Coordinates of C-alpha atoms in Angstrom, one line a residue:
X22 CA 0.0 0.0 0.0
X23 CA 1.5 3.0 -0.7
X24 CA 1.9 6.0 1.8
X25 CA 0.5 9.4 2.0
X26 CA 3.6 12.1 1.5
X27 CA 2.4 13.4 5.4
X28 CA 2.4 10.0 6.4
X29 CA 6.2 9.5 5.4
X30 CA 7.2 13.1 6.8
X31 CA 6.0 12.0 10.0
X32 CA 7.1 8.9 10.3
X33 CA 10.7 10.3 9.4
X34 CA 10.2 12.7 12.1
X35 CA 9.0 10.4 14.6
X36 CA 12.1 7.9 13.6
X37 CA 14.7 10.3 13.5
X38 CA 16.4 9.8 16.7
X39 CA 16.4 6.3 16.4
X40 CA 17.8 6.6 12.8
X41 CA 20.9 4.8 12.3
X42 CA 22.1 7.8 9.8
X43 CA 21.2 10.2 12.5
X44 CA 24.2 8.9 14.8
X45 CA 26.7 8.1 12.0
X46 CA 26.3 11.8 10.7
X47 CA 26.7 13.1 14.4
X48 CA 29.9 10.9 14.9
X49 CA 30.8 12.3 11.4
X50 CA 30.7 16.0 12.3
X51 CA 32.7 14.9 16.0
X52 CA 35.3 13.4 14.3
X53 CA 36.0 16.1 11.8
X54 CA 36.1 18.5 14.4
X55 CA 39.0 16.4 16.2
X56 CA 40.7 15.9 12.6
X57 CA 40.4 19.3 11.5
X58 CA 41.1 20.8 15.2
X59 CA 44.8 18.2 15.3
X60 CA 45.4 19.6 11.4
X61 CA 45.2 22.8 12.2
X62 CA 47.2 23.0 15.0
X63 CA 50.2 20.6 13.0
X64 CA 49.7 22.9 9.8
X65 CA 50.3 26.1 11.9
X66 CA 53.3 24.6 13.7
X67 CA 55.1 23.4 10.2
X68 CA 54.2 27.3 9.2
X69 CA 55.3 28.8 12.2
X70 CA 58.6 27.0 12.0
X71 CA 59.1 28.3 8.4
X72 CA 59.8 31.4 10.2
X73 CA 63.2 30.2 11.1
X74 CA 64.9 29.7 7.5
X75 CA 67.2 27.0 8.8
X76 CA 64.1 24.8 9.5
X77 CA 62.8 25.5 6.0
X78 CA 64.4 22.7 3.9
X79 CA 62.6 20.5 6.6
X80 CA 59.4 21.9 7.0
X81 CA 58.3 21.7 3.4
X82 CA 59.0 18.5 2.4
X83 CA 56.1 17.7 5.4
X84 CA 54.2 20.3 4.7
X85 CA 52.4 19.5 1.5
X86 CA 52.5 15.7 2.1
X87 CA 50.2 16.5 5.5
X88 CA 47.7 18.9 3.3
X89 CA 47.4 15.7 0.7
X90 CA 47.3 13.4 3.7
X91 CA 44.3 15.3 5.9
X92 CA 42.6 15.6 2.6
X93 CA 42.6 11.7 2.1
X94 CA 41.6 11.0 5.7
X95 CA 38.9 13.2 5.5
X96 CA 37.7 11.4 1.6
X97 CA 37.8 8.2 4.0
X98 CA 35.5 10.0 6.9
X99 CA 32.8 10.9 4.7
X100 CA 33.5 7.6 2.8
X101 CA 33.4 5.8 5.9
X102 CA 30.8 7.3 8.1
X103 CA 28.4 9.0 5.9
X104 CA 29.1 6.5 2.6
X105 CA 29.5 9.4 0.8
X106 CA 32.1 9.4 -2.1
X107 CA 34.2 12.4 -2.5
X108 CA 36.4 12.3 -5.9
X109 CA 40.4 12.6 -4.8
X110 CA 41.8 15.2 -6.6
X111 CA 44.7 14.7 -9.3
X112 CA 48.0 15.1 -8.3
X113 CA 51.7 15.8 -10.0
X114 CA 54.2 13.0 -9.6
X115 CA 57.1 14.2 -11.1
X116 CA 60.8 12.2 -10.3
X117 CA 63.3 14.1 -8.2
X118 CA 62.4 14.9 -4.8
X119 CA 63.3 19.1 -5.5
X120 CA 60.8 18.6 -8.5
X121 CA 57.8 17.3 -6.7
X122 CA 58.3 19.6 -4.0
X123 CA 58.0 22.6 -6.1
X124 CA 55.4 21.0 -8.2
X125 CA 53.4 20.3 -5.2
X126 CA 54.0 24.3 -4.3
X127 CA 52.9 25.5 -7.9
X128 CA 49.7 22.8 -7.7
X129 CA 46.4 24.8 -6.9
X130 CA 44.8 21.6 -5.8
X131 CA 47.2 21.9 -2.6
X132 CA 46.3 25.2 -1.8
X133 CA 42.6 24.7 -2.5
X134 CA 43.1 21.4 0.1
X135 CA 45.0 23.8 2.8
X136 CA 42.5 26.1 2.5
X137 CA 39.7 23.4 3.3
X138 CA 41.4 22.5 6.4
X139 CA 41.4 25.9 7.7
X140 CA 37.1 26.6 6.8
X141 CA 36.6 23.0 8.2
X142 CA 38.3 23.8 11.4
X143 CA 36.1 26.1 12.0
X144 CA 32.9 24.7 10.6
X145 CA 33.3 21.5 11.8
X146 CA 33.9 22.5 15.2
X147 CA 31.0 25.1 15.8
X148 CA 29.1 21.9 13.9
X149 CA 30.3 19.3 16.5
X150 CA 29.6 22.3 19.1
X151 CA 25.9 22.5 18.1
X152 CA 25.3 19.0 17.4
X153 CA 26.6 18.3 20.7
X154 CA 24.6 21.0 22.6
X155 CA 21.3 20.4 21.4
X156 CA 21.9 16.3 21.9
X157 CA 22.9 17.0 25.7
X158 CA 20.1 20.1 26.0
X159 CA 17.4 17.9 24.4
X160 CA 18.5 14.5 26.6
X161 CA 19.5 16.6 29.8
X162 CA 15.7 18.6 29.9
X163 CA 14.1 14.8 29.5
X164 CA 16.4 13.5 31.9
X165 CA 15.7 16.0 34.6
X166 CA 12.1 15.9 34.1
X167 CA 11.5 12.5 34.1
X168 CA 13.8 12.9 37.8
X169 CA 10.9 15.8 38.8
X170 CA 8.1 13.3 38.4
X171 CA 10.2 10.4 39.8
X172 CA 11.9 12.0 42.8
X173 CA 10.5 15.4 43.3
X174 CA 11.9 15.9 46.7
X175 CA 15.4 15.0 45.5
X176 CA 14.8 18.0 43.1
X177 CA 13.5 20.2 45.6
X178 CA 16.4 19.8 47.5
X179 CA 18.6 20.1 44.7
X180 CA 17.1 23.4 44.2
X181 CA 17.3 22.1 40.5
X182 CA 13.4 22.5 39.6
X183 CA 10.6 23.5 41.8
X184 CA 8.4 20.9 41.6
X185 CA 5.5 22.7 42.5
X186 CA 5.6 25.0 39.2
X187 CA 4.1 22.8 36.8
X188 CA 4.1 25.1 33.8
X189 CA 7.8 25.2 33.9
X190 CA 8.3 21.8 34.0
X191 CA 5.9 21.2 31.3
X192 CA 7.5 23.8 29.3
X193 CA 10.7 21.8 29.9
X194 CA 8.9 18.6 28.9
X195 CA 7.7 20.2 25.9
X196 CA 11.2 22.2 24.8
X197 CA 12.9 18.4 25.2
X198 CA 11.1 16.6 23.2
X199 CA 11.0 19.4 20.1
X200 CA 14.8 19.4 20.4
X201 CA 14.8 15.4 20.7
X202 CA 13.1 15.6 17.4
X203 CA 14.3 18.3 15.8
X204 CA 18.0 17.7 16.3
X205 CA 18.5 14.4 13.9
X206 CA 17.4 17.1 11.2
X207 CA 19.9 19.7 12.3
X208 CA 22.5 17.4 12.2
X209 CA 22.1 15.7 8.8
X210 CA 22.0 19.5 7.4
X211 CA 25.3 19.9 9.1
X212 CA 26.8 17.0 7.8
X213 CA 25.6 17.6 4.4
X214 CA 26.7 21.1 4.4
X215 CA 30.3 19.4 5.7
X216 CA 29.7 17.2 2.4
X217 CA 29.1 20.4 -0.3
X218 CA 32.0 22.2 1.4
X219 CA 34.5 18.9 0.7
X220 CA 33.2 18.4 -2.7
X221 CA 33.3 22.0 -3.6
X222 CA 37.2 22.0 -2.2
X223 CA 38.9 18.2 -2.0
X224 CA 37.0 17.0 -5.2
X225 CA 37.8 18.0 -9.0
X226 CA 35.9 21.2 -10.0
X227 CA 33.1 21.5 -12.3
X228 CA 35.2 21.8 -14.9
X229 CA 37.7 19.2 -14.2
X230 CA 34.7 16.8 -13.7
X231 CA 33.2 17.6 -16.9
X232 CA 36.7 16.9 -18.4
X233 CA 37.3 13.7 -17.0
X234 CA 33.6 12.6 -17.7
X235 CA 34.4 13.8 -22.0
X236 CA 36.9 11.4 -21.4
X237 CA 35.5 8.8 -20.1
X238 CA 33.2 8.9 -22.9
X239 CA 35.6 9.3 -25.4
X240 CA 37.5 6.1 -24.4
X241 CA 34.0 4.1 -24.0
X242 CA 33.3 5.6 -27.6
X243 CA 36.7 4.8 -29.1
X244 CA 36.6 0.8 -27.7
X245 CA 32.9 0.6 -28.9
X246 CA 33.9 1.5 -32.8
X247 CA 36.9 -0.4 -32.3
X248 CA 35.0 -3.5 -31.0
X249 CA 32.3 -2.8 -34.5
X250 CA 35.7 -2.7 -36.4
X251 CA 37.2 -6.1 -35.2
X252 CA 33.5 -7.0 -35.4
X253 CA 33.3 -6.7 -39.2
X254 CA 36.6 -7.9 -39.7
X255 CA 35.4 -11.3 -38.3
X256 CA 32.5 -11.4 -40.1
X257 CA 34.3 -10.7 -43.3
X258 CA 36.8 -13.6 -42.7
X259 CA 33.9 -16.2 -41.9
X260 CA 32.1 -15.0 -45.4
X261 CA 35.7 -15.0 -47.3
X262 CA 36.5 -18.5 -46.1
X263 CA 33.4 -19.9 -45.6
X264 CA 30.4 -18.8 -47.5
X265 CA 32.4 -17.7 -50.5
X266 CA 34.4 -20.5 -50.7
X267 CA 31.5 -22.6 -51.0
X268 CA 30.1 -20.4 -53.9
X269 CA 33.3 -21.0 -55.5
X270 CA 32.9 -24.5 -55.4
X271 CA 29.6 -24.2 -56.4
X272 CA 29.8 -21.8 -59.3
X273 CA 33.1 -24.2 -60.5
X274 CA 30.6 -27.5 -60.0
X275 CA 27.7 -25.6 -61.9
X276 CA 30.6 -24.5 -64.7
X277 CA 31.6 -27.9 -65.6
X278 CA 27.8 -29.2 -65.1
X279 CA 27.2 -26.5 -68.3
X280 CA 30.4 -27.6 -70.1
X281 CA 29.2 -31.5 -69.9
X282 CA 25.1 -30.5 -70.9
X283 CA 24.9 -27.8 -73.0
X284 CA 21.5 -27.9 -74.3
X285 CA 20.3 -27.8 -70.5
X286 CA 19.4 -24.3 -69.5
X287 CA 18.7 -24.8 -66.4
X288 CA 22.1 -25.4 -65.4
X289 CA 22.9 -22.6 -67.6
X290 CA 20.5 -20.5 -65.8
X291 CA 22.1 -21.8 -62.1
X292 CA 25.6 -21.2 -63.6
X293 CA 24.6 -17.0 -64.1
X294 CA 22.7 -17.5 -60.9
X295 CA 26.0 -18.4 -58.7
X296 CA 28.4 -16.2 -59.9
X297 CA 25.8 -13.2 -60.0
X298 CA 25.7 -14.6 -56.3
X299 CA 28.9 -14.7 -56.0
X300 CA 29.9 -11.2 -57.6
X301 CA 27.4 -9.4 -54.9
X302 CA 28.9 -11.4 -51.9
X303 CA 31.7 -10.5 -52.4
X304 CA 31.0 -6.8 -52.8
X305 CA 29.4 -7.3 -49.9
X306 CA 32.7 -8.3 -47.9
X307 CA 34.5 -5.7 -49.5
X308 CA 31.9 -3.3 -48.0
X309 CA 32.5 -5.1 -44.5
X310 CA 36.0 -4.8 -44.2
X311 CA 38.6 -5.8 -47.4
X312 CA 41.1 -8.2 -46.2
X313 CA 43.4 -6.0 -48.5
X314 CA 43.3 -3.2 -45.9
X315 CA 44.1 -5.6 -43.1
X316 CA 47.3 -7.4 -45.4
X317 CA 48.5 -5.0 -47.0
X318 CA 47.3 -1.4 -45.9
X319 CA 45.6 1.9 -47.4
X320 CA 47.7 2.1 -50.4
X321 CA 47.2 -1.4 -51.9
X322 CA 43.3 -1.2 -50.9
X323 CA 42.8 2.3 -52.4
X324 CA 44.4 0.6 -55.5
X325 CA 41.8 -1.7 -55.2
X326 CA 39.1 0.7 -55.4
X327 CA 40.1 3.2 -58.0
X328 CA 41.0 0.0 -60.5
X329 CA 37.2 -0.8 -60.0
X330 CA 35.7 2.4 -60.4
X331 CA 34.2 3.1 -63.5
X332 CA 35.3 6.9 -63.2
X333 CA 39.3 7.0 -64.2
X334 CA 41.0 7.9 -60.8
X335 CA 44.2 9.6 -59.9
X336 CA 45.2 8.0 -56.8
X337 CA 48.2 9.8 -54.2
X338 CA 48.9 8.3 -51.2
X339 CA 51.3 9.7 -49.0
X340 CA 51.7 8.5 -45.2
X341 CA 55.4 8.6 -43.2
X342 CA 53.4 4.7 -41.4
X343 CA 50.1 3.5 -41.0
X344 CA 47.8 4.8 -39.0
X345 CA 45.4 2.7 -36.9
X346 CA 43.4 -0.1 -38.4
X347 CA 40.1 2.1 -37.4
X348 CA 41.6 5.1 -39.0
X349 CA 42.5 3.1 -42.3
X350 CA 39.3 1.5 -42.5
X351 CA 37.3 4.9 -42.4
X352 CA 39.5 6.4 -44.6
X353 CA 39.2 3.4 -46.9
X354 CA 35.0 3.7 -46.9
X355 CA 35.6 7.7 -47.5
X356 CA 37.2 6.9 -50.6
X357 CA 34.7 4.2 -51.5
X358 CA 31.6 6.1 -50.9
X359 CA 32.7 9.6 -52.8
X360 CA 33.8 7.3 -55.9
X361 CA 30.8 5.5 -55.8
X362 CA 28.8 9.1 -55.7
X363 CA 31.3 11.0 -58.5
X364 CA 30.5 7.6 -61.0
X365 CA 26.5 7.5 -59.8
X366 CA 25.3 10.8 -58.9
X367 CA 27.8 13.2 -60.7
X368 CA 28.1 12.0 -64.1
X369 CA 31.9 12.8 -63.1
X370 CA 34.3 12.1 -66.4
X371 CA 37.3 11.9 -63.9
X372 CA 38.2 12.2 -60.3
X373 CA 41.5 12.4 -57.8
X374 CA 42.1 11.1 -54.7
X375 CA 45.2 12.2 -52.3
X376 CA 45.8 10.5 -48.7
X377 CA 48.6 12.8 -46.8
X378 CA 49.7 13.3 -43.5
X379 CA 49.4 16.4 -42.5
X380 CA 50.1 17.7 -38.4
X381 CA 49.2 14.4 -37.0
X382 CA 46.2 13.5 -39.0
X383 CA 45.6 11.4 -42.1
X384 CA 43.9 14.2 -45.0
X385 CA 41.8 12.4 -47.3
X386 CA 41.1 14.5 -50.7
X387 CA 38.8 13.4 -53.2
X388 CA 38.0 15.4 -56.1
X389 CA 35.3 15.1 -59.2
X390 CA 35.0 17.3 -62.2
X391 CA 31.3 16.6 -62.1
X392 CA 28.1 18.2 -62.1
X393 CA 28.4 19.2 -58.2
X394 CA 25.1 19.8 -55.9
X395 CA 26.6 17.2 -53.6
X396 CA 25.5 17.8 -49.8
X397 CA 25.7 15.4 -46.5
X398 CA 21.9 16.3 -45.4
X399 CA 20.6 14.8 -49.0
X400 CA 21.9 11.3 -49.0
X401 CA 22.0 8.8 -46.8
X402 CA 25.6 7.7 -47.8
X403 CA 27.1 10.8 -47.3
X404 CA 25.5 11.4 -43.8
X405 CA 26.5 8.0 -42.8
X406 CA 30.2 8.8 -44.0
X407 CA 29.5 12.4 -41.6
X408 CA 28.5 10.0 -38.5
X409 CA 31.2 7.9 -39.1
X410 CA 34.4 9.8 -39.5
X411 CA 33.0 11.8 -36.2
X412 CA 32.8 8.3 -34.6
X413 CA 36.4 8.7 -34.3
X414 CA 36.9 12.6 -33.6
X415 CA 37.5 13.4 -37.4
X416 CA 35.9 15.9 -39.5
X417 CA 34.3 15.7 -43.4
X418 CA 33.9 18.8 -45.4
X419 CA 31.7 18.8 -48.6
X420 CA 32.4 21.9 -51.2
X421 CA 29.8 21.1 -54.2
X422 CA 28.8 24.1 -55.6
X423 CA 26.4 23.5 -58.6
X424 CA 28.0 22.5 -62.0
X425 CA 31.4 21.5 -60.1
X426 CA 34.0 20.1 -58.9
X427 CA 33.2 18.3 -55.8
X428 CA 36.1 18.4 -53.1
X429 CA 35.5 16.0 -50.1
X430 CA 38.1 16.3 -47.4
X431 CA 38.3 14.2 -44.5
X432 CA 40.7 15.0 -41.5
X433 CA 41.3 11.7 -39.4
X434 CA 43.3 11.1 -36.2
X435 CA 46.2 8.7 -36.9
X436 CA 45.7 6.9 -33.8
X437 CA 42.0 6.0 -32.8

């Protein structure tokens, strides 16, 4: 049965001192009082001591280690006690002891730390302070009237509470149990104030964050095209030495079949049937993945293509080494796809294609003299070559003005 939003508010209030959160965030804010109290103090002796320039060669090879060191122990306290996660902060590592001290010393992180354990000695304190007062106010009033209506002699001759004055005693009653139920509340803000503050100073900044999450996708990106890459490589290797090899066989069977019974056509007509089969399977391949590529590289596949295409091509390729397999095959379907376009689309009499490296990247240029009017939001093939050459952080440009030429140019990281 589901609850009524007044029935859960009071339930939570009427829980809340019992709550098991309630006493792990007050321990939380008591022991980063003592942590950022005994910080404090052993930060502003190791500063104090700089004053003496003798001690300085000593003091500051402690001094950043102990801001990085509170800062960890206070990840594990809200790790540990509230089951909060706050992200560490990255840190410089460079070899040389002279070197990591002055890159420590350069490092905003560290100062952004120190200056965390100097707010949170004061916030955490007053915190504890409060948490702790209104606990021992809120116990110590129900404590000494349940003693009024146990014992009220004692208290009379305690002179703690005059027993006789009823209102007061109910007003204490009454001022109790509020704080009994109002601190858990108080103390959970505290805490997760504690919590902004360490986020907002020990973890990455907003900008930082967002950079490490870019590349977090980037990586997950980059593994998922290479994983659809060695994907399609398989599947072209099972077609090429499975499937095709038994069209082969067949289309060789069905050959001689024809050469021993002429006047049949119906083997005649199987015999067209197989190797018109076999012609569009093994286009297909070749639009998987062409084992080419994978033997012997861009160059020798590009060959491939532009001694197919129908449109004479002048082919360039230029590269100091090859790039990665996922770079070579996008590059290798850039190629495809324009040349395929120049012969279908743009009646092209001749086209040019140059491969370069050029500041890091692999350049792919291809160039028709045809009728132009090309664009990437008209055709399907072209906005699929759009989607993937930015797969892998590349670029495609399209210049087509009408009536010619058509320049495609494809900038492609070498390494992806």
């Amino acid at each position: 049965m589901k609850r009524n939003k007044p029935d859960v508010i009071w339930r939570e209030i009427l829980l809340g001192p019992v709550r098991p959160r309630t006493w792990w965030a007050t321990a939380h804010l008591v022991m980063g009082a003592l942590v950022s109290g005994a910080g404090l103090v052993l930060l502003a002796l190791l500063l104090l001591s700089t004053v003496f320039l003798v001690t300085l060669p000593v003091v500051l090879p402690l001094l950043f280690p102990l801001v990085w060191g509170l800062a960890s122990l206070h990840r594990s306290r809200f790790a540990g006690l509230l089951g909060e996660r706050v992200d560490p902060l990255p840190r410089n590592h460079p070899e040389g002891r002279r070197e990591r001290l002055v890159a420590q010393a350069f490092d905003r992180n560290t100062w952004r730390q120190a200056w965390f354990h100097v707010v949170a000695a004061v916030t955490e304190t007053g915190s504890a302070l409060l948490a702790a007062g209104l606990w021992s106010t809120a116990f110590g009033l129900l404590f000494l009237s349940a003693l009024s209506l146990a014992a009220p002699r004692m208290l009379r001759d305690a002179e703690f509470i005059d027993p006789s004055n009823a209102q007061l005693e109910t007003a204490l009653v009454l001022v109790g149990v509020f704080l009994l139920f109002a601190t858990p509340w108080v103390v959970r803000a505290l805490a997760a104030l504690d919590l902004a503050m360490a986020r907002a100073l020990l973890g990455p900044d907003q900008a930082k964050r967002l950079s490490h999450r870019v590349e977090v996708l980037t990586e997950s990106r980059s593994a998922v095209v290479d994983a659809a890459d060695a994907e399609r490589r398989r599947i072209e290797r099972d077609l090429h030495d499975g499937t095709q090899q038994r069209l082969v066989s067949l289309a060789m069977n069905l050959g001689m079949a024809r050469a021993m019974n002429p006047d049949l056509p119906e083997i005649a007509e199987a015999h067209e049937e197989a190797k018109l089969a076999l012609a569009e399977l093994r286009d297909f391949v070749r639009g998987l993945h062409p084992a080419v590529l994978n033997d012997r590289g861009l160059d020798a596949a590009l060959s491939g293509i532009a001694a197919r295409s129908p449109v004479p091509v002048t082919l360039a390729v230029d590269l100091p080494s090859r790039p990665s397999p996922t770079t070579e095959a996008v590059a290798y379907f850039v190629v495809s796809e324009a040349l395929a376009n120049a012969a279908k689309h743009a009646q092209a009499g001749s086209a040019e294609v140059n491969v370069s490296h050029v500041r890091g990247t692999v350049r792919v240029v291809v160039t028709d003299d045809g009728i132009g009017g090309a664009h990437p939001g008209k055709g399907s093939g072209l906005r699929g070559l759009v989607q993937r050459v930015e797969s892998i952080d590349g670029t495609l440009t399209v210049h087509s003005p009408v009536g010619g030429p058509t320049t495609l140019t494809a900038e492609l990281p070498c390494a992806s």
